[in-house]
Short mmCIF file of C-alpha atoms and ligand atoms in Angstrom, two decimals:
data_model
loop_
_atom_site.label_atom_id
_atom_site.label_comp_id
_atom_site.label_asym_id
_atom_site.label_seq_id
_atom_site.Cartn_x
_atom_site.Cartn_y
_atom_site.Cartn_z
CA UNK A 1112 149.76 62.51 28.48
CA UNK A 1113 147.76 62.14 31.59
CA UNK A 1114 144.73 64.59 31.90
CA UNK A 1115 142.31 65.50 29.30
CA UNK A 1116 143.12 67.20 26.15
CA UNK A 1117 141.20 70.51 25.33
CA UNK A 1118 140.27 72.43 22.37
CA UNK A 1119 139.33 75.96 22.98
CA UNK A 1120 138.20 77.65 19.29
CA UNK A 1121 138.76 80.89 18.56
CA UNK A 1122 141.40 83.85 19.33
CA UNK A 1123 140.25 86.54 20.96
CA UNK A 1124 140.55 87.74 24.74
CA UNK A 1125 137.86 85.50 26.06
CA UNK A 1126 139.93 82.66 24.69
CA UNK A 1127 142.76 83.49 26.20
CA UNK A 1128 141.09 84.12 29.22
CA UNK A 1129 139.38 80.55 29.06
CA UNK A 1130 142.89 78.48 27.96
CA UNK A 1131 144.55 80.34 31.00
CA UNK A 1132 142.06 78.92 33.40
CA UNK A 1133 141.56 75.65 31.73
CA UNK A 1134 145.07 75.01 31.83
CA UNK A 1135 144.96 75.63 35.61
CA UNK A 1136 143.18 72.61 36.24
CA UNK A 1137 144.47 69.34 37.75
CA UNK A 1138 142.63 67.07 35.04
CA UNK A 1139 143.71 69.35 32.41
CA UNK A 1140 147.03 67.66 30.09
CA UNK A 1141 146.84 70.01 27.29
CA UNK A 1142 144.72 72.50 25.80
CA UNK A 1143 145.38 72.96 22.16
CA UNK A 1144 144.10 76.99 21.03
CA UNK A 1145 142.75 77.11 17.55
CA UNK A 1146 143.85 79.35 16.76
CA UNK A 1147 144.67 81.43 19.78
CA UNK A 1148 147.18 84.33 19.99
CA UNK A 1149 150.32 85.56 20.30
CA UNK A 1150 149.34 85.34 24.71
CA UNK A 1151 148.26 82.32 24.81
CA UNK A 1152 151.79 80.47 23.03
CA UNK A 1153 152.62 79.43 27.03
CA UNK A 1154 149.59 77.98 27.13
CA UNK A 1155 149.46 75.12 24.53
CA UNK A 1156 149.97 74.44 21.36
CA UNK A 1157 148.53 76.56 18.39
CA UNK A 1158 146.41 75.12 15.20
CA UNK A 1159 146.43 77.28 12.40
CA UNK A 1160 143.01 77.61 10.94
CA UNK A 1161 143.86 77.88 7.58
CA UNK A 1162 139.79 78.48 6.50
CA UNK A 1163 138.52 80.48 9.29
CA UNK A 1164 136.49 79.52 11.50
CA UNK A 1165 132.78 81.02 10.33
CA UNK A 1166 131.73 78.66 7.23
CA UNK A 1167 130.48 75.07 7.00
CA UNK A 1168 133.49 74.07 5.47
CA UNK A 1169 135.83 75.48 8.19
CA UNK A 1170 133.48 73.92 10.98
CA UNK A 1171 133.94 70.57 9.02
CA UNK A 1172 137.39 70.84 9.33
CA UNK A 1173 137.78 71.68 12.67
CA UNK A 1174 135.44 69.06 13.55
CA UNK A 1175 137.88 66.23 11.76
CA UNK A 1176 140.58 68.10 13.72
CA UNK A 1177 139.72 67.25 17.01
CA UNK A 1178 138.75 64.19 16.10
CA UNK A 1179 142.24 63.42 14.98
CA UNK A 1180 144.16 64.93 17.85
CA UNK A 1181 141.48 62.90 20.21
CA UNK A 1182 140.01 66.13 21.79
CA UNK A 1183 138.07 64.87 25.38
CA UNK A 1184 136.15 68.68 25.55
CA UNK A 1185 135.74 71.41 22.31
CA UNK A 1186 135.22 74.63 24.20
CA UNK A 1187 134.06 77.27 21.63
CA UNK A 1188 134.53 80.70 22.22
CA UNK A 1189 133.16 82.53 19.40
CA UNK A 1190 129.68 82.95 17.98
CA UNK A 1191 130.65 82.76 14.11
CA UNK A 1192 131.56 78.54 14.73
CA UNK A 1193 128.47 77.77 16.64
CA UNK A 1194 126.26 79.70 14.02
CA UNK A 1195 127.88 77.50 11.15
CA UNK A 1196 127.34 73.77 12.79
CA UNK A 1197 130.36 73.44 14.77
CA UNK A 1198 128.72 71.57 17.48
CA UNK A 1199 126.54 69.72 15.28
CA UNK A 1200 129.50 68.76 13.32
CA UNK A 1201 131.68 67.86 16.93
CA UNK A 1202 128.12 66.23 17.56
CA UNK A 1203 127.94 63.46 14.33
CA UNK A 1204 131.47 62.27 15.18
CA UNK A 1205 130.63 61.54 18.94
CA UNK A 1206 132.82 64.62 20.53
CA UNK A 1207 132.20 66.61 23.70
CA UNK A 1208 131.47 70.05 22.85
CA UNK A 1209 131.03 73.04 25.27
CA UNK A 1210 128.68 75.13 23.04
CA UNK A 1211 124.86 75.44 22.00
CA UNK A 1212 124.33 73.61 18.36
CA UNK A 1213 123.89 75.69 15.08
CA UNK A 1214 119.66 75.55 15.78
CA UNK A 1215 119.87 76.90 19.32
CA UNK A 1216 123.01 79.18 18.10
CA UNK A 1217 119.61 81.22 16.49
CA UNK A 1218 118.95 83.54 19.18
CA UNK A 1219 122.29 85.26 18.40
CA UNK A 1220 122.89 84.91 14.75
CA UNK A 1221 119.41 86.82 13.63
CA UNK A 1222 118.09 89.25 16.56
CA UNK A 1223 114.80 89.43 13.94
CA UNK A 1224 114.26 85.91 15.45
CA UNK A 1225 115.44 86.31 18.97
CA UNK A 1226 113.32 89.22 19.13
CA UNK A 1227 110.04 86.77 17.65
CA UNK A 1228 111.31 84.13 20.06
CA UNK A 1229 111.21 87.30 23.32
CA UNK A 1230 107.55 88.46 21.80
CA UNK A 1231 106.56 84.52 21.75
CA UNK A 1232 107.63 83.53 25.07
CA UNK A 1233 106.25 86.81 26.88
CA UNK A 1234 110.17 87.94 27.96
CA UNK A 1235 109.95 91.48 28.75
CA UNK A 1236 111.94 93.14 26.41
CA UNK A 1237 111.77 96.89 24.26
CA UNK A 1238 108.81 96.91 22.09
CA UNK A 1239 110.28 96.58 18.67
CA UNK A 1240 108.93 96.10 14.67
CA UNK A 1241 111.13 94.22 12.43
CA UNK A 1242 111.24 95.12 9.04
CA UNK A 1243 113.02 94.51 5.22
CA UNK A 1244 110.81 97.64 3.80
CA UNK A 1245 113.09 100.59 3.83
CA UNK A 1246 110.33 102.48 2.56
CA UNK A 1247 108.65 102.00 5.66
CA UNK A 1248 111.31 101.97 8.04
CA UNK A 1249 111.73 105.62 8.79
CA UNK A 1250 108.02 105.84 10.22
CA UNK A 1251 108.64 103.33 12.69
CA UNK A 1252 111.83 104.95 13.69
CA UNK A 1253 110.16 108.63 13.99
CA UNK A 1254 107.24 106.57 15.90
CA UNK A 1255 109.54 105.20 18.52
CA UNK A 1256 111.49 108.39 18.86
CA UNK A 1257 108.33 110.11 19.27
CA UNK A 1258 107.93 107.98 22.19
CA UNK A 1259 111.86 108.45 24.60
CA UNK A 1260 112.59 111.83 24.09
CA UNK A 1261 113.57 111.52 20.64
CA UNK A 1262 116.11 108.40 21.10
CA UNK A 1263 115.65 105.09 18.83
CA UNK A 1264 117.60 102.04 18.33
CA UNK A 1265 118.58 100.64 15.48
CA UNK A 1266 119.88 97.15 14.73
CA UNK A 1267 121.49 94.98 11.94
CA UNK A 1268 119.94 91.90 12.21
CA UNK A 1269 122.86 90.18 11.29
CA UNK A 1270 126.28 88.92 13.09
CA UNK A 1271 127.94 92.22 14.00
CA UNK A 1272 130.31 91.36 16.78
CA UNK A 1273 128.52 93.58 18.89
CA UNK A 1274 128.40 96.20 16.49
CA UNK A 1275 125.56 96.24 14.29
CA UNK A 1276 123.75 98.59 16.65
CA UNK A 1277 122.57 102.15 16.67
CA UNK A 1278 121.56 103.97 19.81
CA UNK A 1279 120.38 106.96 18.16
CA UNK A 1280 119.75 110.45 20.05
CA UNK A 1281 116.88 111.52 17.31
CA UNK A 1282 115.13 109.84 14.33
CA UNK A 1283 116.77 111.88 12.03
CA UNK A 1284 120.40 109.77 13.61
CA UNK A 1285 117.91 106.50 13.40
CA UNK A 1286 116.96 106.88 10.14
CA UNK A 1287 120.21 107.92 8.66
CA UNK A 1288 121.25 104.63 10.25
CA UNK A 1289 118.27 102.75 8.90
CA UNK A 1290 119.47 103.53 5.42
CA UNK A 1291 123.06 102.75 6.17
CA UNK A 1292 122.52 98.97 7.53
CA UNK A 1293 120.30 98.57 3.95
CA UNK A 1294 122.77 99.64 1.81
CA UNK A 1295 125.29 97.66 3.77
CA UNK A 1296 123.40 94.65 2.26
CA UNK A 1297 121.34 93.81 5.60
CA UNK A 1298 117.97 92.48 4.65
CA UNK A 1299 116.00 93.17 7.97
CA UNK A 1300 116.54 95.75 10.34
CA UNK A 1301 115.49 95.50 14.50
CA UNK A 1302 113.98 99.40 15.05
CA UNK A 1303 113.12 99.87 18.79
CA UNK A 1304 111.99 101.76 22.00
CA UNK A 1305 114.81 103.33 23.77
CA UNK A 1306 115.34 102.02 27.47
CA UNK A 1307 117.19 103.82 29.91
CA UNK A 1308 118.50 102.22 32.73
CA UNK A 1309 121.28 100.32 33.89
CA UNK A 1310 122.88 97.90 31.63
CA UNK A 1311 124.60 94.55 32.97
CA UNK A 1312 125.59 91.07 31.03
CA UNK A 1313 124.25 88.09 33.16
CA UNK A 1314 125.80 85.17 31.82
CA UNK A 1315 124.50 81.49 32.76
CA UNK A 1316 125.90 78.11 32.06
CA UNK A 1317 123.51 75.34 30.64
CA UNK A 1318 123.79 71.81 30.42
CA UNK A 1319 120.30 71.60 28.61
CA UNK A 1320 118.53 71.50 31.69
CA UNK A 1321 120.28 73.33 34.57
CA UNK A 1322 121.32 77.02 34.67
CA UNK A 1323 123.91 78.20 36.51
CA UNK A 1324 124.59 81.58 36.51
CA UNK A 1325 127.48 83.04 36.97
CA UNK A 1326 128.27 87.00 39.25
CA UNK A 1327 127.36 89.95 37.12
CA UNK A 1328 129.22 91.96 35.24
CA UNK A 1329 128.91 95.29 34.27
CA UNK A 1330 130.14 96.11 30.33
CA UNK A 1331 131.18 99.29 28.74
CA UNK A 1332 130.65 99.17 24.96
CA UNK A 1333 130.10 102.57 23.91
CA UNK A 1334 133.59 103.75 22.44
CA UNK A 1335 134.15 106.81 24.51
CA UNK A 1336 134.84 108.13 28.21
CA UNK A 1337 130.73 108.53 29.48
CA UNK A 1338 129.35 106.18 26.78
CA UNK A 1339 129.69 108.50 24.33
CA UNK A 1340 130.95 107.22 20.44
CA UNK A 1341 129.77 104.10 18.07
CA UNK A 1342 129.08 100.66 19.85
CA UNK A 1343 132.35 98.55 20.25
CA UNK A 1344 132.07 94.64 21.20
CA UNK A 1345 132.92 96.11 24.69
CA UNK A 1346 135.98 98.35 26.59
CA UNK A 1347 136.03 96.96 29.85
CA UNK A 1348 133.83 95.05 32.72
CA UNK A 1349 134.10 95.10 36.56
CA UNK A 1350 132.94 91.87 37.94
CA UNK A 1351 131.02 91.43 39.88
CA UNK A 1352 128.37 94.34 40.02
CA UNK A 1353 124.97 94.16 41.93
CA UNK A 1354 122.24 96.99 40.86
CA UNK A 1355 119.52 94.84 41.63
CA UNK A 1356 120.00 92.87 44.82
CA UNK A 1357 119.59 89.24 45.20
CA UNK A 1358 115.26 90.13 44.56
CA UNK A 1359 116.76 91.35 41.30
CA UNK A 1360 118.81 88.76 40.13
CA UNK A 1361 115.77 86.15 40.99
CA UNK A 1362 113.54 88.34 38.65
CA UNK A 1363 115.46 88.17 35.83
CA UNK A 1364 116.31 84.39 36.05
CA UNK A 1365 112.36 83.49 36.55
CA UNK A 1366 111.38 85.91 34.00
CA UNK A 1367 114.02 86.13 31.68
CA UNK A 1368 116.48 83.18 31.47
CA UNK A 1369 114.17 79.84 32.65
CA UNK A 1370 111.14 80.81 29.92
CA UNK A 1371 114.19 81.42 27.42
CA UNK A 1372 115.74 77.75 28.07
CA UNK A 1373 112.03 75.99 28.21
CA UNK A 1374 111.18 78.20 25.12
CA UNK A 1375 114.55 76.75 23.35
CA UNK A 1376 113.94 72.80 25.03
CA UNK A 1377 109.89 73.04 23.92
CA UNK A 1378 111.01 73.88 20.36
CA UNK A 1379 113.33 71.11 20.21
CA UNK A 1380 117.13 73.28 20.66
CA UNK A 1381 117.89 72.52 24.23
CA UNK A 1382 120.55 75.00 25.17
CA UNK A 1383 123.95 73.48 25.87
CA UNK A 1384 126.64 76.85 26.97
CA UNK A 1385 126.65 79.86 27.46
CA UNK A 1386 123.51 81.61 27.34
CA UNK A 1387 124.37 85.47 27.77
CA UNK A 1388 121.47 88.15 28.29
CA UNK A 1389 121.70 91.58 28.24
CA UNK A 1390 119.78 93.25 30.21
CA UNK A 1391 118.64 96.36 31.19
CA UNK A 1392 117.09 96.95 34.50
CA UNK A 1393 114.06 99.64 34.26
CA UNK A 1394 111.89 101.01 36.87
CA UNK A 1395 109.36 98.37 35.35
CA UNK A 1396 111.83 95.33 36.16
CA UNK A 1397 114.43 93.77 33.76
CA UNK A 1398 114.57 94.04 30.02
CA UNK A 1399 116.11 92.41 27.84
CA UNK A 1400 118.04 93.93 25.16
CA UNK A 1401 119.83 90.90 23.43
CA UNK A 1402 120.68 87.21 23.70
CA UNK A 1403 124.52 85.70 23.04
CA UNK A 1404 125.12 82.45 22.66
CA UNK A 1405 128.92 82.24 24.28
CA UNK A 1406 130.91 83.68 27.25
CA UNK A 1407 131.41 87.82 26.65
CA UNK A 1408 133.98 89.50 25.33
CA UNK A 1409 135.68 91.17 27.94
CA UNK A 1410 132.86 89.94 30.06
CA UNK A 1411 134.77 86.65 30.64
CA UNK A 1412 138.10 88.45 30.89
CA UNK A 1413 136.60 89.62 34.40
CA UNK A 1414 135.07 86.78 35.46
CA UNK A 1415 137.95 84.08 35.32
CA UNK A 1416 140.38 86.05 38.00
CA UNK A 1417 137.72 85.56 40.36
CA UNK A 1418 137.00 81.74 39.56
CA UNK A 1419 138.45 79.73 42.41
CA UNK A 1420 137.13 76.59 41.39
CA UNK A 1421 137.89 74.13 38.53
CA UNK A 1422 137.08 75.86 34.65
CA UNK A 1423 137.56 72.37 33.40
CA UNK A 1424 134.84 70.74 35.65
CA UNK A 1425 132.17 73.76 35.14
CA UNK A 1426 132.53 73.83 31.35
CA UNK A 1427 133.05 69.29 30.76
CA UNK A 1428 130.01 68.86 33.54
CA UNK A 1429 127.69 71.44 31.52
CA UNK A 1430 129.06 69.56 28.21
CA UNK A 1431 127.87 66.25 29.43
CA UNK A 1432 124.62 67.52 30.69
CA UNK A 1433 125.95 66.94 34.44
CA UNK A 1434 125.94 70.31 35.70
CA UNK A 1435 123.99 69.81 38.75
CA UNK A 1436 125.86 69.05 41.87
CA UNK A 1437 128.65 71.72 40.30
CA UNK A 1438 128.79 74.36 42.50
CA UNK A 1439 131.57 77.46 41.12
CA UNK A 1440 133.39 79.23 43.60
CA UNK A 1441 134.72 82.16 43.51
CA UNK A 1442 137.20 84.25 45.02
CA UNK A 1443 136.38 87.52 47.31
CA UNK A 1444 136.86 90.59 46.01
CA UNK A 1445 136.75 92.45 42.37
CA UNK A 1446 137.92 92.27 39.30
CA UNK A 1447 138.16 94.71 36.44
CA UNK A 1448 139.18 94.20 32.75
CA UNK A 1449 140.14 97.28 30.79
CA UNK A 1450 140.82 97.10 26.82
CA UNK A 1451 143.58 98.61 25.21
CA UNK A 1452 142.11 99.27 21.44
CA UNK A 1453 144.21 99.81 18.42
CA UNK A 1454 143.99 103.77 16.70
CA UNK A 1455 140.80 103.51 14.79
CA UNK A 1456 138.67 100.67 16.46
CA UNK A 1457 135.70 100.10 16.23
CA UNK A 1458 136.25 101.64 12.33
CA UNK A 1459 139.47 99.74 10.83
CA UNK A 1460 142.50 99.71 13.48
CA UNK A 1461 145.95 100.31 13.19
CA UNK A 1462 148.19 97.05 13.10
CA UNK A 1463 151.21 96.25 13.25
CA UNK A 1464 152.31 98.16 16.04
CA UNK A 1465 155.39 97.10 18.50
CA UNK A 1466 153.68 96.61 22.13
CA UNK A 1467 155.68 96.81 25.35
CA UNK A 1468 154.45 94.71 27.48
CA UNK A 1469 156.21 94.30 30.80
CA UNK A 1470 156.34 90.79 32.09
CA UNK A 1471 155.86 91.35 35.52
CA UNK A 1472 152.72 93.77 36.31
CA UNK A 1473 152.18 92.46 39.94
CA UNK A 1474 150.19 89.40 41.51
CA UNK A 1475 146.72 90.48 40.63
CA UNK A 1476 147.34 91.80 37.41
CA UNK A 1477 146.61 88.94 34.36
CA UNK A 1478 146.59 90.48 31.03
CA UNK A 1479 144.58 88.85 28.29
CA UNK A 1480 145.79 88.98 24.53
CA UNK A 1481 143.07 89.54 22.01
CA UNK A 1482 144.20 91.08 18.66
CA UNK A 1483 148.20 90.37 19.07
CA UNK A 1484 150.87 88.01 17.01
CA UNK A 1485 154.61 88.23 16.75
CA UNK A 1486 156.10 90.05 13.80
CA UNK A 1487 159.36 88.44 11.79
CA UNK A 1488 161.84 89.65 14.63
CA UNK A 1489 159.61 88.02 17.20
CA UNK A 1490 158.37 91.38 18.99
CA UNK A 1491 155.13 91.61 20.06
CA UNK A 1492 152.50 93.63 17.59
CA UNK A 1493 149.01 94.32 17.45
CA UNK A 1494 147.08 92.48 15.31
CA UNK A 1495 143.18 93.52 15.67
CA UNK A 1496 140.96 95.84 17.08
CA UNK A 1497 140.81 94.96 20.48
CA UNK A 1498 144.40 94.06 21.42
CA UNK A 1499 145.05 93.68 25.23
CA UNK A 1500 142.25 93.17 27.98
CA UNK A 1501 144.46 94.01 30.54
CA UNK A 1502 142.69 92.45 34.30
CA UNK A 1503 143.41 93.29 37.92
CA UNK A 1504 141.87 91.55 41.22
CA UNK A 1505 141.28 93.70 44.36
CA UNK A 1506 139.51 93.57 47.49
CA UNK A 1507 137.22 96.33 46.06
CA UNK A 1508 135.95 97.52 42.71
CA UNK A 1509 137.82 100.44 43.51
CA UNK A 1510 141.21 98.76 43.96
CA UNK A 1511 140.48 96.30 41.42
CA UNK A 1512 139.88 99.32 38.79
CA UNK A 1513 142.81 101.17 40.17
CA UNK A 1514 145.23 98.34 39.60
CA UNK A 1515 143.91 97.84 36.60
CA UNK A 1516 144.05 101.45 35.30
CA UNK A 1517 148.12 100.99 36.95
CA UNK A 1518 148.64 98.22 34.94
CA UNK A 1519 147.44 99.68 31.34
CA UNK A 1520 149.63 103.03 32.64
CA UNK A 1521 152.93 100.28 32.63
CA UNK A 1522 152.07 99.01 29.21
CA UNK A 1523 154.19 101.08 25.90
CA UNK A 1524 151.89 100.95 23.15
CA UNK A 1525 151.62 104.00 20.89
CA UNK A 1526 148.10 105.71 19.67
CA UNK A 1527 146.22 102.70 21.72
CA UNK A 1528 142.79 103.68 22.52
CA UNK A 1529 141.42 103.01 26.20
CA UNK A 1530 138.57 104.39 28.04
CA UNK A 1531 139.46 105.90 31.50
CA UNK A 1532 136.33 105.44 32.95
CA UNK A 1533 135.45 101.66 33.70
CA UNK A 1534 133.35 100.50 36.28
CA UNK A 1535 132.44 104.40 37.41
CA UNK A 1536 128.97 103.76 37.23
CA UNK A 1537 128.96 100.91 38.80
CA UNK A 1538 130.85 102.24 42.00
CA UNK A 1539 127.69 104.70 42.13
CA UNK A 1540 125.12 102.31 41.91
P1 LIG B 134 122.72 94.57 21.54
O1 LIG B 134 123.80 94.08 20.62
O2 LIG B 134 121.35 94.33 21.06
O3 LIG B 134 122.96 94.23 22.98
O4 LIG B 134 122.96 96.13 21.59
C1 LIG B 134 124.21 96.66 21.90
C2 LIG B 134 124.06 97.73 22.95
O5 LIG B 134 123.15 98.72 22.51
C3 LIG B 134 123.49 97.23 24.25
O6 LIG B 134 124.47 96.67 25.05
C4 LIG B 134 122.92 98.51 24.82
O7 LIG B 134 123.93 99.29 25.42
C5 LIG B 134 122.42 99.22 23.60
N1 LIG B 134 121.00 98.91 23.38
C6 LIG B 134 120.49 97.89 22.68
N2 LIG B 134 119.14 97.92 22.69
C7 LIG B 134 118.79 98.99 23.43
C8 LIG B 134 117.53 99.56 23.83
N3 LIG B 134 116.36 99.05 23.42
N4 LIG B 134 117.56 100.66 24.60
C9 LIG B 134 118.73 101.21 24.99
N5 LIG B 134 119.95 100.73 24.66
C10 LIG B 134 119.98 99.64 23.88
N1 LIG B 135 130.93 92.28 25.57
C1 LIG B 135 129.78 92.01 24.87
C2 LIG B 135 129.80 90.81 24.05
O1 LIG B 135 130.60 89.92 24.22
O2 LIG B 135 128.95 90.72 23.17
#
């Protein structure tokens, strides 16, 4: 095999989305998806991951995995393997990882300590108590409700997939959720101020020392048409959006993502990935809401369409702490991702249902499988929550959300949930 041989980890959309550009690239031999899904077969070959991929023991084997199949680049998708040592583990056998290690992987796995880390390093962000007294919870919840017209947020402090979180309209909603994530087990709950304003994921690459970020993209994660309904782990993105201006986009990388990386480098984590803020933008200036640790999810979905330059070099350069000098480009135009959810996401989805999913949806149109696998006759059926990020490019965001929209009208899959208004907002701003 000539070229290098990649690992991608994980089996969602985003991976998809990252094997499909990966294997685009001239150095690129083989890229080997563990585990992948039923859309990325084409791709490469598929590694069952017979113990998950979320516990030391599963990160251990992975780890002895690549090293066997002589992996040149580990790209890891998700934020359970980087939480539970996978790069550490890649790390102590002399692999090339694409992913910050377990210690750095902090700011997502507990947002009681990415919210110490914010209030330690000055980043603006919602003012916020963290708490494991549910006796004393629901005063700081009718405090900070007291304070935005009633609304509170509400957050699990553990790994939720994006879904640990309660925007709540009053405190009676807040506490009510309060009281759920305790009995749910959680041991600290995030209560904070409400901030309105507009919401967009700005994702940066890090080699340790350089950031690189990459166009904005707007995410819809509310469940329903008008962000109405429970949080999901996100419906669709339009890529890329610009509420701020270039004025704004300087803010939020001088006040927001360089303390963030000198924070993580002073307290010895250097940040090697995907560093992923969420931010809101307030008539006082960014805010940020949350830190991730990998590429979003359907943020990414969006964003690789539009990449006109080599994945492999971006993602093996930031690996090997040689990111400067790497210079992304990207295509003209827009791109929108919308999700086609199973009946019942974000609660427990429907599987097992037969998709039709016509081969040809046009030029522009890439659709990314999440939540999919083959049944015993070898049709396609969903297999998760989110199931199909279905992507179209266009000269506009309108086009590009059009064809998109044109695409997901083409696809036969029964009781699929799908929210008809992505990147509406964003078109206004
Ligand atoms: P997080 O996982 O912390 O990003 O929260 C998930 C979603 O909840 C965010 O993408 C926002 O839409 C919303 N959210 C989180 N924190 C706040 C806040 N302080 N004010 C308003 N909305 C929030
Ligand atoms: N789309 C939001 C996330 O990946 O967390």
């Amino acid at each position: 095999m000539s070229g290098a041989r990649v690992m991608v980890v994980g089996g969602g959309g985003r991976e998809h989305a990252l094997a499909w550009a990966l294997a685009r690239s001239p150095r690129v031999g083989e890229v080997i998806l563990a585990p992948g899904n039923a859309g990325t077969a084409d791709l490469g070959p598929r590694l069952a991951t017979p113990l998950g991929l979320a516990t030391p023991e599963s990160v251990a084997w992975l780890a002895a995995e690549a090293e066997r199949r002589a992996v040149d680049l580990v790209v890891v998708g998700p934020e359970a393997p980087l939480a539970a040592g996978l790069v550490d583990a890649l790390a102590a056998r002399g692999m090339v990882a694409y992913g910050p290690s377990r210690a750095a992987a902090e700011l997502e796995a507990s947002k009681a300590h990415a919210k110490g880390f914010m209030q330690r390093y000055a980043i603006p962000t919602a003012d916020a108590v963290t708490t494991d007294r549910a006796d004393l919870a629901g005063e700081v919840v009718d405090a900070f409700a007291a304070r935005a017209g009633g609304r509170v947020v509400v957050k699990a402090s553990g790994l939720a997939a994006g879904k640990g979180v309660t925007v709540a309209r009053d405190a009676v909603e807040g506490r009510a959720a309060v009281a759920a994530a305790f009995a749910a087990g959680e041991r600290e709950v995030v209560i904070e101020e409400f901030l309105a304003g507009d919401e967009v994921s700005l994702l940066v690459v890090c080699d340790g020392h350089h950031a690189l970020p990459l166009p904005l993209v707007e995410d819809h994660k509310a469940a329903f048409d008008g962000d109405e309904g429970p949080m999901t782990g996100g419906m669709g993105t339009l890529a890329p959006v610009d509420p701020w201006g270039p004025e704004g986009l300087g803010e939020a990388m001088r006040r927001v993502v360089l303390p963030s990386l000198e924070g993580l480098r002073d307290e010895g984590r250097p940040f090697v990935g995907t560093l992923f803020l969420g931010l809101m933008l307030t008539p006082d200036g960014p805010r940020l809401l949350e830190y991730n640790v990998r590429f979003g999810d359907p943020e990414l979905q969006a964003l690789v369409p539009l990449l006109a330059s080599d994945a492999f070099e971006l993602l093996d350069g930031a690996a090997r702490g040689r990111l400067a000098g790497v210079r992304p480009a990207w295509r003209p135009g827009s791109c929108a991702c919308v999700v086609m959810a199973a009946e019942g996401y974000p609660g427990p989805p429907t599987t097992g249902v037969a998709i039709d999913l016509p081969a040809d949806l046009g030029r522009d149109v890439v659709v990314f499988h999440a939540g999919t696998a083959r049944d015993a006759a070898g049709r396609l059926v969903s297999a998760g929550g989110r199931v199909l990020g279905v992507t179209a490019v266009g000269p506009d965001a309108e086009s590009a959300v059009a064809g998109a929209y044109e695409a997901v009208d083409r696809i036969a899959f029964p009781g699929a949930h799908v929210r008809r208004d992505i990147g509406r907002r964003a078109r206004r701003w």
